[in-house]
Amino acid sequence: MLLHVVRALGFFALARRVSRRRLRILCYHGLSIGDQHEYAPVMFMRPEVFERRLQHLKRLNYPIIPLSEAVGKLRSGDIRNGEVVITIDDGWKSTATIAAPFLAKHRFPASLYLTTYYVERNDDVFNVVVQYMFWRTRRATISVAGVAAALDGEYQVKGNEAALVDQWVTFGARYCDAPGRQELLRTLARQLELDFERVIEARRFTLIDRDDVRKLIESGIDIQLHTHRHTFPSDALAAAKEISENREALERLGAGAGVHFCYPSGRYSPDHPQLLAQLGVSSATTCDVGSNAAGDSLFLLKRYLDRDDAEDIEFESELSGFADFLRGLRGNVGRPQETPQ
Ligand SMILES: [Zn+2]
């Protein structure tokens, strides 16, 4: 309500003028099929909300430019009109099936930061499905027997979801291969009295495949780095391996080598910017909130993580720079935002 008054008084327009030399970077993840947006509003946005956001961008006449052009302009101090970049993280199936056609309809460029481990497999993203199923179940308690010594027992579910998710995810990661993890998901679904075929309907918990990568590139979406296994360790050798495996996979998929990077879950360490520069990376985005000015580190770019439960007026406040101004007053600039996983 207050934001509507602020806009009516002309403060959004004023903020937009004052911040016209700052680059805005928007961040999206997957689109929601069924109830996914209720489970994780940052990770899965309803298609109608995403479409409405794109219509807002068009109506408000923001220049939407490709990521590489934006990085070049930021480096040379040539951001002049509040330019906006659209980024999409991870590479959920719905990026190809739902988001890409919307973007193409509006002729908006976008970059996809693709984590590649699951792209070369056909499996559901294990840790996310485990988390979703513990969120979805109506069971208050479960009695697990005959699965594995580490998992068997009587458990309270409600209020204890995080610990149970951790227990099942850790077990799957440590003791199962890929088919074993898929089987473990079916076992868990039975324990939680969920219809597993409905949980994974429409491939809503898988990432894109090779064919989708080709179609995305044809529709003008630029594909960039997001590590192979969605983790970026602080150890330099392990981090470099994540980048090289991600690059090799992108090349096998015909998506080029990738020169722009996004920190998985927005986590970075003080040594990461320098390491990325040494690895021939040109820019890196975080999940820290805000916009970007000439002279800011190109390896710690701020973004706005748009979410299903944000109102259009909040989105407009972010775009205009007014939200940034408020954060400045509160000393909140650059705080990390809630991230999926
Ligand atoms: Zn991610």
XYZ file of C-alpha atoms and ligand atoms in Angstrom:
342
model
C 0.000 0.000 0.000
C 2.735 2.402 1.039
C 4.681 1.618 -2.144
C 1.613 2.547 -4.228
C 1.570 5.965 -2.529
C 5.328 6.356 -3.005
C 4.925 5.579 -6.718
C 1.961 7.962 -7.083
C 4.067 10.729 -5.529
C 6.685 10.193 -8.240
C 9.432 8.680 -6.099
C 9.895 5.598 -8.313
C 10.445 7.867 -11.316
C 12.856 9.996 -9.292
C 14.773 6.917 -8.037
C 14.989 5.595 -11.589
C 16.477 8.901 -12.823
C 18.952 9.121 -9.955
C 20.082 5.489 -10.415
C 20.170 5.476 -14.224
C 23.923 4.771 -14.216
C 23.424 1.572 -12.223
C 23.032 -1.842 -13.827
C 20.111 -3.988 -12.668
C 20.428 -7.764 -12.849
C 17.315 -9.870 -12.313
C 17.538 -13.500 -11.206
C 15.030 -16.271 -11.884
C 15.132 -20.032 -11.360
C 12.540 -22.573 -12.520
C 8.870 -22.038 -13.239
C 6.254 -23.745 -11.106
C 4.269 -26.770 -12.224
C 1.487 -27.648 -9.781
C 2.338 -26.602 -6.228
C 6.077 -25.997 -6.601
C 5.761 -22.225 -5.964
C 4.152 -22.934 -2.589
C 7.035 -25.197 -1.663
C 9.843 -22.836 -2.810
C 8.728 -19.405 -4.084
C 12.286 -18.354 -5.012
C 13.074 -21.548 -6.914
C 9.753 -21.928 -8.741
C 7.630 -19.003 -9.981
C 4.190 -19.489 -11.492
C 4.281 -18.960 -15.284
C 1.608 -16.239 -15.070
C 3.727 -14.254 -12.570
C 6.823 -14.563 -14.787
C 4.837 -13.463 -17.845
C 3.440 -10.483 -15.909
C 6.959 -9.431 -14.866
C 8.078 -9.466 -18.507
C 5.052 -7.356 -19.443
C 6.024 -4.882 -16.697
C 9.552 -4.643 -18.053
C 8.137 -3.869 -21.491
C 5.528 -1.394 -20.244
C 8.055 0.460 -18.077
C 10.390 0.578 -21.071
C 13.567 -0.622 -19.407
C 16.364 -1.480 -21.856
C 16.928 -5.251 -21.561
C 20.447 -6.058 -22.740
C 22.569 -9.238 -22.962
C 24.843 -10.057 -20.022
C 28.109 -9.736 -21.982
C 27.112 -6.303 -23.295
C 26.156 -5.226 -19.765
C 29.487 -6.337 -18.306
C 31.314 -4.410 -21.050
C 29.260 -1.290 -20.393
C 29.720 -1.536 -16.633
C 33.486 -1.874 -17.116
C 33.666 1.201 -19.345
C 31.180 3.265 -17.329
C 28.607 3.253 -20.143
C 25.494 2.228 -18.214
C 23.269 5.277 -18.753
C 19.630 4.238 -18.889
C 19.098 1.848 -15.983
C 19.854 -1.142 -18.214
C 18.504 -4.519 -17.070
C 19.930 -8.026 -17.527
C 17.762 -11.135 -17.125
C 19.578 -14.128 -15.637
C 18.194 -17.597 -14.941
C 19.957 -20.019 -12.609
C 20.362 -23.806 -12.644
C 18.542 -24.917 -15.846
C 15.293 -26.486 -14.680
C 13.269 -28.200 -17.415
C 10.656 -25.440 -17.185
C 13.275 -22.899 -18.290
C 13.137 -24.543 -21.716
C 9.475 -25.505 -21.829
C 7.875 -22.376 -20.297
C 10.299 -19.481 -19.693
C 12.128 -19.514 -23.038
C 8.953 -19.135 -25.175
C 7.848 -16.142 -23.041
C 11.261 -14.513 -23.418
C 11.239 -15.162 -27.173
C 7.765 -13.623 -27.480
C 9.063 -10.373 -25.951
C 12.423 -10.660 -27.750
C 14.219 -10.280 -24.417
C 17.801 -11.580 -24.225
C 18.652 -13.740 -21.200
C 21.552 -15.735 -19.810
C 21.191 -19.151 -18.239
C 23.759 -20.174 -15.605
C 23.730 -23.923 -16.112
C 24.831 -26.481 -13.538
C 25.671 -29.498 -15.661
C 25.819 -32.674 -13.517
C 22.101 -33.466 -13.884
C 21.922 -32.204 -17.489
C 23.863 -35.230 -18.681
C 21.601 -37.583 -16.686
C 17.878 -38.035 -16.769
C 17.370 -38.084 -13.015
C 15.319 -35.912 -10.721
C 17.396 -33.479 -8.641
C 17.766 -35.688 -5.576
C 18.138 -33.226 -2.685
C 15.334 -30.976 -3.953
C 12.860 -33.872 -4.330
C 13.672 -35.114 -0.813
C 13.022 -31.625 0.570
C 9.821 -31.241 -1.439
C 8.439 -34.594 -0.244
C 9.029 -33.798 3.423
C 7.246 -30.467 2.819
C 4.355 -32.134 0.956
C 3.585 -35.076 3.244
C 0.656 -35.014 5.637
C 2.240 -37.684 7.828
C 3.031 -36.455 11.340
C 5.287 -39.418 12.087
C 6.965 -42.130 10.023
C 8.200 -45.557 10.900
C 11.061 -46.584 8.595
C 11.989 -50.274 8.642
C 14.098 -52.446 6.382
C 15.588 -49.587 4.323
C 19.035 -49.102 5.888
C 20.434 -49.051 9.404
C 21.142 -45.313 9.084
C 17.530 -44.544 8.092
C 15.421 -47.080 9.993
C 13.542 -45.876 13.059
C 10.518 -43.962 14.316
C 10.525 -40.256 13.462
C 8.433 -37.206 14.199
C 8.046 -35.419 10.817
C 6.377 -32.106 11.608
C 8.871 -29.598 12.959
C 11.726 -31.993 12.242
C 11.795 -31.714 8.434
C 15.238 -30.116 8.093
C 16.981 -32.839 10.099
C 15.166 -35.609 8.191
C 16.006 -34.025 4.816
C 19.636 -33.841 5.871
C 19.607 -37.495 6.994
C 18.151 -38.820 3.702
C 20.201 -36.518 1.449
C 23.438 -37.391 3.249
C 22.659 -41.110 3.038
C 21.868 -40.891 -0.684
C 24.996 -38.875 -1.433
C 27.256 -41.194 0.555
C 25.979 -44.691 -0.098
C 23.969 -44.705 -3.346
C 24.800 -44.411 -7.028
C 22.439 -42.500 -9.339
C 19.914 -45.362 -9.878
C 20.103 -46.117 -6.135
C 19.202 -42.515 -5.301
C 16.221 -42.634 -7.672
C 15.085 -45.852 -5.942
C 15.590 -44.191 -2.553
C 13.206 -41.405 -3.631
C 10.523 -44.023 -4.402
C 11.094 -45.627 -1.011
C 10.776 -42.266 0.733
C 7.591 -41.454 -1.200
C 6.046 -44.720 0.076
C 7.065 -43.867 3.643
C 5.509 -40.418 3.313
C 2.364 -41.773 1.576
C 2.936 -39.729 -1.570
C 2.222 -40.779 -5.147
C 5.741 -40.643 -6.574
C 4.545 -40.402 -10.206
C 2.622 -37.247 -9.261
C 5.604 -35.813 -7.382
C 7.765 -36.006 -10.514
C 5.042 -35.339 -13.113
C 5.918 -33.218 -16.176
C 9.617 -33.648 -15.353
C 9.187 -30.780 -12.927
C 12.193 -31.787 -10.800
C 14.618 -32.533 -13.643
C 16.974 -30.207 -15.432
C 17.083 -29.573 -19.178
C 18.687 -32.146 -21.481
C 20.995 -31.908 -24.494
C 18.097 -31.272 -26.844
C 16.775 -28.439 -24.663
C 20.240 -26.845 -24.610
C 20.236 -26.758 -28.412
C 16.727 -25.258 -28.516
C 17.597 -22.626 -25.904
C 20.638 -21.534 -27.885
C 18.520 -21.362 -31.061
C 16.002 -19.181 -29.239
C 18.801 -16.764 -28.339
C 19.513 -17.744 -24.743
C 23.138 -17.461 -23.779
C 24.475 -20.299 -21.593
C 27.049 -19.655 -18.873
C 28.833 -21.207 -15.877
C 27.254 -22.346 -12.592
C 29.687 -25.198 -11.602
C 29.203 -28.878 -12.484
C 27.797 -30.076 -9.125
C 26.249 -26.847 -7.829
C 28.999 -26.250 -5.302
C 31.964 -23.872 -5.306
C 34.422 -24.880 -2.569
C 36.738 -22.354 -0.920
C 39.677 -24.673 -1.726
C 41.166 -23.257 -4.959
C 41.926 -26.611 -6.636
C 38.475 -28.036 -5.932
C 36.848 -24.799 -7.117
C 38.917 -24.775 -10.323
C 37.863 -28.383 -10.974
C 34.193 -27.383 -10.698
C 34.732 -24.677 -13.327
C 36.691 -26.914 -15.702
C 34.151 -29.766 -15.462
C 31.320 -27.294 -15.974
C 33.098 -25.872 -19.048
C 33.825 -29.311 -20.500
C 30.189 -30.316 -20.072
C 28.988 -27.064 -21.683
C 31.275 -27.740 -24.636
C 30.014 -31.335 -24.959
C 26.486 -29.883 -24.970
C 27.437 -27.421 -27.721
C 27.005 -24.377 -25.483
C 30.514 -22.889 -25.756
C 33.026 -22.653 -22.926
C 31.321 -20.056 -20.715
C 33.009 -16.888 -19.436
C 30.395 -15.549 -17.029
C 29.785 -17.249 -13.697
C 27.169 -17.378 -10.963
C 28.055 -18.550 -7.433
C 25.856 -21.573 -6.519
C 23.434 -20.577 -3.735
C 25.166 -17.178 -3.765
C 28.031 -18.422 -1.564
C 31.510 -17.030 -2.165
C 34.759 -16.631 -0.256
C 37.184 -13.666 -0.292
C 39.606 -15.524 -2.610
C 37.028 -16.446 -5.225
C 37.071 -13.222 -7.312
C 40.818 -13.483 -7.930
C 40.600 -17.212 -8.668
C 37.827 -16.646 -11.203
C 39.898 -13.972 -12.961
C 42.820 -16.421 -13.177
C 40.486 -19.024 -14.700
C 39.553 -16.636 -17.519
C 36.114 -15.786 -16.164
C 34.918 -12.232 -16.975
C 32.168 -11.686 -14.409
C 30.393 -13.354 -11.501
C 26.965 -12.751 -9.999
C 26.005 -13.258 -6.353
C 22.656 -13.459 -4.568
C 23.450 -10.257 -2.670
C 20.692 -7.754 -3.238
C 21.186 -4.473 -5.061
C 22.265 -2.868 -8.336
C 25.752 -2.253 -9.734
C 27.789 0.884 -10.422
C 30.927 1.434 -12.518
C 33.943 0.565 -10.367
C 32.164 -2.207 -8.418
C 33.873 -5.615 -8.622
C 32.757 -7.493 -11.740
C 33.168 -10.698 -9.701
C 30.701 -9.697 -6.967
C 27.769 -8.438 -9.015
C 24.560 -7.900 -7.094
C 21.150 -9.067 -8.283
C 17.504 -8.960 -7.374
C 16.125 -12.488 -6.829
C 12.562 -12.205 -8.034
C 10.136 -14.536 -6.267
C 6.639 -15.884 -6.737
C 5.318 -14.254 -3.560
C 6.604 -10.746 -4.345
C 3.959 -8.262 -5.504
C 4.344 -6.466 -8.839
C 4.758 -3.176 -6.948
C 7.755 -4.618 -5.029
C 9.272 -5.700 -8.340
C 8.739 -2.187 -9.715
C 10.273 -0.677 -6.575
C 13.363 -2.870 -7.045
C 13.713 -1.996 -10.722
C 13.352 1.737 -10.126
C 16.130 1.792 -7.535
C 13.744 2.917 -4.806
C 14.187 -0.360 -2.862
C 17.968 0.158 -3.027
C 17.521 3.654 -1.640
C 15.484 2.277 1.298
C 18.127 -0.373 1.965
C 20.750 2.386 1.970
C 18.805 4.183 4.707
C 18.668 0.990 6.765
C 22.331 0.094 6.155
C 21.193 -3.083 4.421
C 22.885 -2.753 1.032
C 24.233 -5.996 -0.397
C 22.669 -8.334 2.150
C 22.358 -11.942 0.945
C 18.861 -12.955 -0.123
C 17.127 -16.206 0.704
C 18.357 -18.709 -1.854
C 17.099 -22.117 -2.867
C 19.156 -25.103 -1.638
Zn 21.835 -22.390 -8.503
